[in-house]
GROMACS .gro file of C-alpha atoms in nm:
model
  272
    1MET     CA    1  -8.063   0.798  -8.175
    2GLY     CA    2  -7.937   1.165  -8.191
    3ASN     CA    3  -7.542   1.216  -8.096
    4VAL     CA    4  -7.510   1.202  -7.717
    5ALA     CA    5  -7.164   1.396  -7.697
    6VAL     CA    6  -7.422   1.740  -7.853
    7LEU     CA    7  -7.584   1.710  -7.446
    8GLU     CA    8  -7.273   1.811  -7.237
    9ARG     CA    9  -7.349   2.063  -7.059
   10GLN     CA   10  -7.243   2.392  -7.236
   11ASP     CA   11  -7.160   2.732  -7.127
   12SER     CA   12  -7.466   2.873  -7.255
   13GLY     CA   13  -7.698   2.615  -7.024
   14ALA     CA   14  -7.845   2.494  -7.351
   15ALA     CA   15  -7.760   2.221  -7.642
   16THR     CA   16  -8.023   2.220  -7.928
   17LEU     CA   17  -8.080   1.921  -8.154
   18GLU     CA   18  -8.283   1.873  -8.471
   19ASN     CA   19  -8.623   1.864  -8.250
   20VAL     CA   20  -8.610   1.934  -7.898
   21ILE     CA   21  -8.399   2.248  -7.710
   22VAL     CA   22  -8.227   2.059  -7.422
   23GLU     CA   23  -8.133   2.343  -7.075
   24TRP     CA   24  -7.978   2.287  -6.732
   25ILE     CA   25  -8.103   2.500  -6.464
   26GLY     CA   26  -7.892   2.374  -6.153
   27ARG     CA   27  -8.051   2.053  -6.066
   28VAL     CA   28  -8.317   2.040  -6.332
   29GLY     CA   29  -8.309   1.928  -6.702
   30VAL     CA   30  -8.578   2.088  -6.932
   31VAL     CA   31  -8.635   1.972  -7.277
   32THR     CA   32  -8.898   2.185  -7.461
   33LEU     CA   33  -9.085   2.017  -7.779
   34ASN     CA   34  -8.914   2.250  -8.076
   35ARG     CA   35  -9.145   2.202  -8.439
   36PRO     CA   36  -9.366   2.458  -8.395
   37GLN     CA   37  -9.400   2.468  -8.786
   38ALA     CA   38  -9.575   2.153  -8.678
   39LEU     CA   39  -9.721   2.219  -8.337
   40ASN     CA   40  -9.442   1.998  -8.193
   41ALA     CA   41  -9.611   1.688  -8.414
   42LEU     CA   42  -9.427   1.416  -8.266
   43SER     CA   43  -9.286   1.255  -8.562
   44GLU     CA   44  -9.015   0.981  -8.546
   45GLY     CA   45  -8.731   1.251  -8.510
   46LEU     CA   46  -8.871   1.434  -8.219
   47ILE     CA   47  -8.986   1.079  -8.051
   48ARG     CA   48  -8.560   1.010  -8.121
   49ASP     CA   49  -8.450   1.397  -7.990
   50LEU     CA   50  -8.619   1.355  -7.650
   51GLU     CA   51  -8.534   0.980  -7.565
   52ASN     CA   52  -8.193   1.132  -7.620
   53ALA     CA   53  -8.232   1.375  -7.403
   54LEU     CA   54  -8.414   1.155  -7.114
   55ASP     CA   55  -8.136   0.915  -7.121
   56HIS     CA   56  -7.872   1.174  -7.062
   57PHE     CA   57  -8.060   1.361  -6.816
   58GLU     CA   58  -8.131   0.986  -6.628
   59ASN     CA   59  -7.768   0.938  -6.672
   60GLU     CA   60  -7.623   1.288  -6.563
   61PRO     CA   61  -7.548   1.248  -6.154
   62GLY     CA   62  -7.623   1.652  -6.170
   63THR     CA   63  -8.025   1.644  -6.275
   64HIS     CA   64  -8.271   1.508  -6.034
   65VAL     CA   65  -8.584   1.626  -6.170
   66ILE     CA   66  -8.734   1.680  -6.579
   67VAL     CA   67  -8.910   1.964  -6.641
   68ILE     CA   68  -9.130   1.881  -7.028
   69THR     CA   69  -9.253   2.155  -7.186
   70GLY     CA   70  -9.323   2.337  -7.531
   71SER     CA   71  -9.460   2.640  -7.692
   72GLU     CA   72  -9.697   2.879  -7.560
   73LYS     CA   73  -9.984   2.749  -7.892
   74ALA     CA   74  -9.923   2.376  -7.823
   75PHE     CA   75  -9.764   2.094  -7.606
   76ALA     CA   76  -9.779   1.864  -7.814
   77ALA     CA   77 -10.057   1.857  -8.106
   78GLY     CA   78 -10.069   1.479  -8.174
   79ALA     CA   79  -9.872   1.186  -8.339
   80ASP     CA   80  -9.762   1.324  -8.714
   81ILE     CA   81 -10.003   1.197  -8.913
   82LYS     CA   82  -9.810   1.238  -9.259
   83GLU     CA   83  -9.602   0.974  -9.128
   84MET     CA   84  -9.883   0.771  -8.992
   85VAL     CA   85 -10.060   0.826  -9.373
   86ASP     CA   86  -9.971   0.538  -9.536
   87LYS     CA   87  -9.860   0.256  -9.278
   88THR     CA   88 -10.006  -0.065  -9.324
   89TYR     CA   89 -10.085  -0.280  -9.032
   90MET     CA   90  -9.758  -0.480  -9.074
   91ASP     CA   91  -9.576  -0.221  -9.059
   92ALA     CA   92  -9.757  -0.099  -8.747
   93TYR     CA   93  -9.716  -0.443  -8.612
   94LEU     CA   94  -9.361  -0.545  -8.739
   95GLY     CA   95  -9.245  -0.239  -8.656
   96ASP     CA   96  -9.415  -0.235  -8.331
   97PHE     CA   97  -9.507   0.151  -8.380
   98ILE     CA   98  -9.537   0.403  -8.091
   99THR     CA   99  -9.384   0.174  -7.848
  100THR     CA  100  -9.037   0.248  -7.887
  101GLY     CA  101  -8.872   0.562  -7.824
  102TRP     CA  102  -9.237   0.651  -7.686
  103GLU     CA  103  -9.228   0.487  -7.402
  104ARG     CA  104  -8.970   0.637  -7.284
  105LEU     CA  105  -9.071   0.941  -7.075
  106SER     CA  106  -9.299   0.660  -6.874
  107GLN     CA  107  -8.984   0.429  -6.746
  108CYS     CA  108  -8.839   0.766  -6.648
  109ARG     CA  109  -8.688   0.666  -6.264
  110LYS     CA  110  -8.653   1.030  -6.233
  111PRO     CA  111  -8.967   1.210  -6.126
  112VAL     CA  112  -9.063   1.442  -6.448
  113ILE     CA  113  -9.302   1.787  -6.456
  114GLY     CA  114  -9.477   1.818  -6.773
  115ALA     CA  115  -9.563   2.216  -6.860
  116ILE     CA  116  -9.840   2.178  -7.039
  117ALA     CA  117  -9.920   2.482  -7.279
  118GLY     CA  118 -10.185   2.527  -7.574
  119TYR     CA  119 -10.247   2.204  -7.733
  120ALA     CA  120 -10.196   1.808  -7.557
  121LEU     CA  121 -10.404   1.656  -7.806
  122GLY     CA  122 -10.375   1.242  -7.885
  123GLY     CA  123 -10.026   1.140  -7.858
  124GLY     CA  124  -9.903   1.506  -7.718
  125CYS     CA  125 -10.233   1.455  -7.405
  126GLU     CA  126 -10.029   1.053  -7.380
  127LEU     CA  127  -9.698   1.206  -7.378
  128ALA     CA  128  -9.832   1.467  -7.083
  129MET     CA  129  -9.961   1.179  -6.928
  130MET     CA  130  -9.625   0.938  -6.903
  131CYS     CA  131  -9.535   1.240  -6.682
  132ASP     CA  132  -9.564   1.245  -6.306
  133ILE     CA  133  -9.664   1.573  -6.213
  134LEU     CA  134  -9.872   1.814  -6.453
  135ILE     CA  135  -9.941   2.163  -6.419
  136ALA     CA  136 -10.113   2.357  -6.678
  137ALA     CA  137 -10.092   2.687  -6.884
  138ASP     CA  138 -10.475   2.852  -6.850
  139ASN     CA  139 -10.501   2.797  -7.239
  140ALA     CA  140 -10.394   2.487  -7.231
  141LYS     CA  141 -10.699   2.220  -7.384
  142PHE     CA  142 -10.627   1.820  -7.329
  143ALA     CA  143 -10.831   1.574  -7.592
  144GLN     CA  144 -10.774   1.200  -7.754
  145PRO     CA  145 -10.947   1.284  -8.042
  146GLU     CA  146 -10.830   0.943  -8.237
  147ILE     CA  147 -11.162   0.860  -8.342
  148THR     CA  148 -11.244   1.139  -8.545
  149ILE     CA  149 -10.953   1.033  -8.751
  150GLY     CA  150 -11.072   0.666  -8.768
  151THR     CA  151 -10.834   0.504  -8.519
  152ILE     CA  152 -10.814   0.493  -8.183
  153PRO     CA  153 -10.524   0.652  -7.908
  154GLY     CA  154 -10.226   0.406  -7.932
  155ALA     CA  155  -9.986   0.551  -7.699
  156GLY     CA  156 -10.213   0.498  -7.323
  157GLY     CA  157 -10.499   0.704  -7.407
  158THR     CA  158 -10.756   0.439  -7.295
  159GLN     CA  159 -10.565   0.336  -7.059
  160ARG     CA  160 -10.387   0.599  -6.875
  161LEU     CA  161 -10.651   0.845  -6.901
  162THR     CA  162 -10.885   0.602  -6.772
  163CYS     CA  163 -10.642   0.594  -6.481
  164ALA     CA  164 -10.649   1.000  -6.387
  165ILE     CA  165 -10.968   1.045  -6.498
  166GLY     CA  166 -11.224   0.745  -6.400
  167LYS     CA  167 -11.466   0.548  -6.670
  168SER     CA  168 -11.674   0.794  -6.805
  169LYS     CA  169 -11.510   1.106  -6.900
  170ALA     CA  170 -11.212   0.929  -7.024
  171MET     CA  171 -11.501   0.701  -7.206
  172GLU     CA  172 -11.597   1.036  -7.339
  173MET     CA  173 -11.294   1.191  -7.489
  174CYS     CA  174 -11.213   0.873  -7.648
  175LEU     CA  175 -11.596   0.845  -7.771
  176THR     CA  176 -11.639   1.188  -7.934
  177GLY     CA  177 -11.269   1.320  -7.924
  178ASN     CA  178 -11.394   1.609  -7.727
  179MET     CA  179 -11.153   1.895  -7.594
  180ILE     CA  180 -11.105   1.973  -7.183
  181SER     CA  181 -10.994   2.274  -7.097
  182ALA     CA  182 -10.729   2.324  -6.822
  183THR     CA  183 -10.962   2.438  -6.565
  184ASP     CA  184 -11.248   2.120  -6.638
  185ALA     CA  185 -10.868   1.901  -6.659
  186GLU     CA  186 -10.749   2.049  -6.295
  187LYS     CA  187 -11.126   1.929  -6.194
  188ALA     CA  188 -11.115   1.573  -6.322
  189GLY     CA  189 -10.770   1.499  -6.155
  190LEU     CA  190 -10.543   1.536  -6.519
  191VAL     CA  191 -10.333   1.767  -6.384
  192SER     CA  192 -10.231   1.894  -6.028
  193ARG     CA  193 -10.314   2.269  -6.079
  194VAL     CA  194 -10.380   2.529  -6.318
  195VAL     CA  195 -10.122   2.818  -6.369
  196PRO     CA  196 -10.148   3.194  -6.602
  197LEU     CA  197  -9.982   3.089  -6.883
  198ASP     CA  198  -9.682   3.371  -6.839
  199GLN     CA  199  -9.615   3.183  -6.494
  200LEU     CA  200  -9.592   2.870  -6.616
  201ARG     CA  201  -9.242   2.816  -6.719
  202GLN     CA  202  -9.130   3.009  -6.375
  203GLU     CA  203  -9.405   2.774  -6.162
  204ALA     CA  204  -9.320   2.415  -6.276
  205LEU     CA  205  -8.914   2.568  -6.180
  206ILE     CA  206  -8.998   2.615  -5.843
  207LEU     CA  207  -9.194   2.306  -5.800
  208ALA     CA  208  -8.880   2.113  -5.952
  209GLU     CA  209  -8.601   2.317  -5.801
  210LYS     CA  210  -8.800   2.209  -5.433
  211ILE     CA  211  -8.786   1.855  -5.559
  212ALA     CA  212  -8.476   1.829  -5.667
  213SER     CA  213  -8.378   1.978  -5.306
  214MET     CA  214  -8.472   1.677  -5.161
  215SER     CA  215  -8.316   1.330  -5.125
  216LEU     CA  216  -8.247   1.200  -5.480
  217PRO     CA  217  -8.292   0.832  -5.418
  218VAL     CA  218  -8.580   0.886  -5.175
  219ALA     CA  219  -8.823   1.125  -5.514
  220MET     CA  220  -8.694   0.800  -5.651
  221MET     CA  221  -8.842   0.544  -5.386
  222VAL     CA  222  -9.148   0.807  -5.317
  223LYS     CA  223  -9.185   0.798  -5.747
  224GLU     CA  224  -9.200   0.419  -5.783
  225CYS     CA  225  -9.421   0.383  -5.502
  226VAL     CA  226  -9.729   0.594  -5.600
  227ASN     CA  227  -9.638   0.437  -5.999
  228ARG     CA  228  -9.733   0.047  -5.820
  229SER     CA  229 -10.054   0.185  -5.658
  230TYR     CA  230 -10.233   0.199  -6.020
  231GLU     CA  231 -10.038  -0.151  -6.107
  232THR     CA  232 -10.105  -0.367  -5.781
  233THR     CA  233 -10.391  -0.431  -5.538
  234LEU     CA  234 -10.365  -0.204  -5.149
  235THR     CA  235 -10.260  -0.497  -5.063
  236GLU     CA  236  -9.929  -0.555  -5.239
  237GLY     CA  237  -9.966  -0.192  -5.234
  238LEU     CA  238  -9.910  -0.150  -4.919
  239LYS     CA  239  -9.632  -0.431  -4.836
  240PHE     CA  240  -9.406  -0.302  -5.188
  241GLU     CA  241  -9.441   0.072  -4.955
  242ARG     CA  242  -9.379  -0.116  -4.635
  243ARG     CA  243  -9.068  -0.232  -4.765
  244VAL     CA  244  -8.936   0.023  -4.989
  245PHE     CA  245  -8.996   0.231  -4.619
  246HIS     CA  246  -8.754  -0.011  -4.468
  247SER     CA  247  -8.487   0.054  -4.665
  248THR     CA  248  -8.464   0.375  -4.639
  249PHE     CA  249  -8.327   0.307  -4.317
  250ALA     CA  250  -7.978   0.230  -4.505
  251LEU     CA  251  -7.925   0.593  -4.624
  252GLU     CA  252  -7.704   0.863  -4.500
  253ASP     CA  253  -7.994   1.134  -4.630
  254ARG     CA  254  -8.258   0.913  -4.393
  255LYS     CA  255  -8.017   0.970  -4.106
  256GLU     CA  256  -7.912   1.321  -4.203
  257GLY     CA  257  -8.325   1.440  -4.250
  258MET     CA  258  -8.412   1.342  -3.928
  259GLU     CA  259  -8.111   1.419  -3.691
  260ALA     CA  260  -8.171   1.763  -3.907
  261PHE     CA  261  -8.502   1.801  -3.816
  262ILE     CA  262  -8.439   1.720  -3.413
  263GLY     CA  263  -8.244   1.976  -3.469
  264LYS     CA  264  -8.436   2.233  -3.623
  265ARG     CA  265  -8.185   2.284  -3.926
  266LYS     CA  266  -8.166   2.270  -4.253
  267PRO     CA  267  -8.075   1.918  -4.380
  268VAL     CA  268  -7.818   1.866  -4.631
  269PHE     CA  269  -7.887   1.575  -4.872
  270LYS     CA  270  -7.589   1.399  -5.049
  271GLY     CA  271  -7.816   1.130  -5.263
  272GLU     CA  272  -7.615   0.866  -5.003
   0.00000   0.00000   0.00000
């Protein structure tokens, strides 16, 4: 893992690791994938740097929301094929390939917004699907093309994609490797909305700042409850939601929010 000390808040508001750029914008942490020469292909080094940045933002009390983005040309064009081509089965199995580090984004407790422009292919599409909300630029393209190189998705492409867009569409994408446009991704429910490319960063930050203005523990509870809906029955999910709802009555933020509503003023959440 990279040197965490590098990620102390900088006077410039940004820090650069080898493969990612990290920014602090108020209560929003921004991670920009930065391997432009490889269309942000997800190398082991990039995954380590991303994991480092996510660890930092998760542990930093002043960061409430995380935004993940890439370049205008590519969010991420997939896993780095050059690092995979010579691996054997035992290399992949014993090394638990595409597990260590790769699942870190899906394990974030704070809300994560993906701002997707250009290509989000293979591992790039899978990485995007680990985010909680996806905003796509109008030039974004999504695909799971692993079948075209003789393998299958290995970081959730057959699983998260099916949850997001349904069996038939996911099956078509995974069996053909065909790309879908940002507009089709929105229609299918893969992304929340589509915006002009030159407005992508601004729209992602506006959304992030709005979420960051809410009570952080409540936002984390909302995320946990919504994610639970994908992993349990409706009956069990409702029970889980109810208990988490009850737990909000232990929060000062819940009391403040309700008193502010009654008093017709803006609440001041303290994360307590």
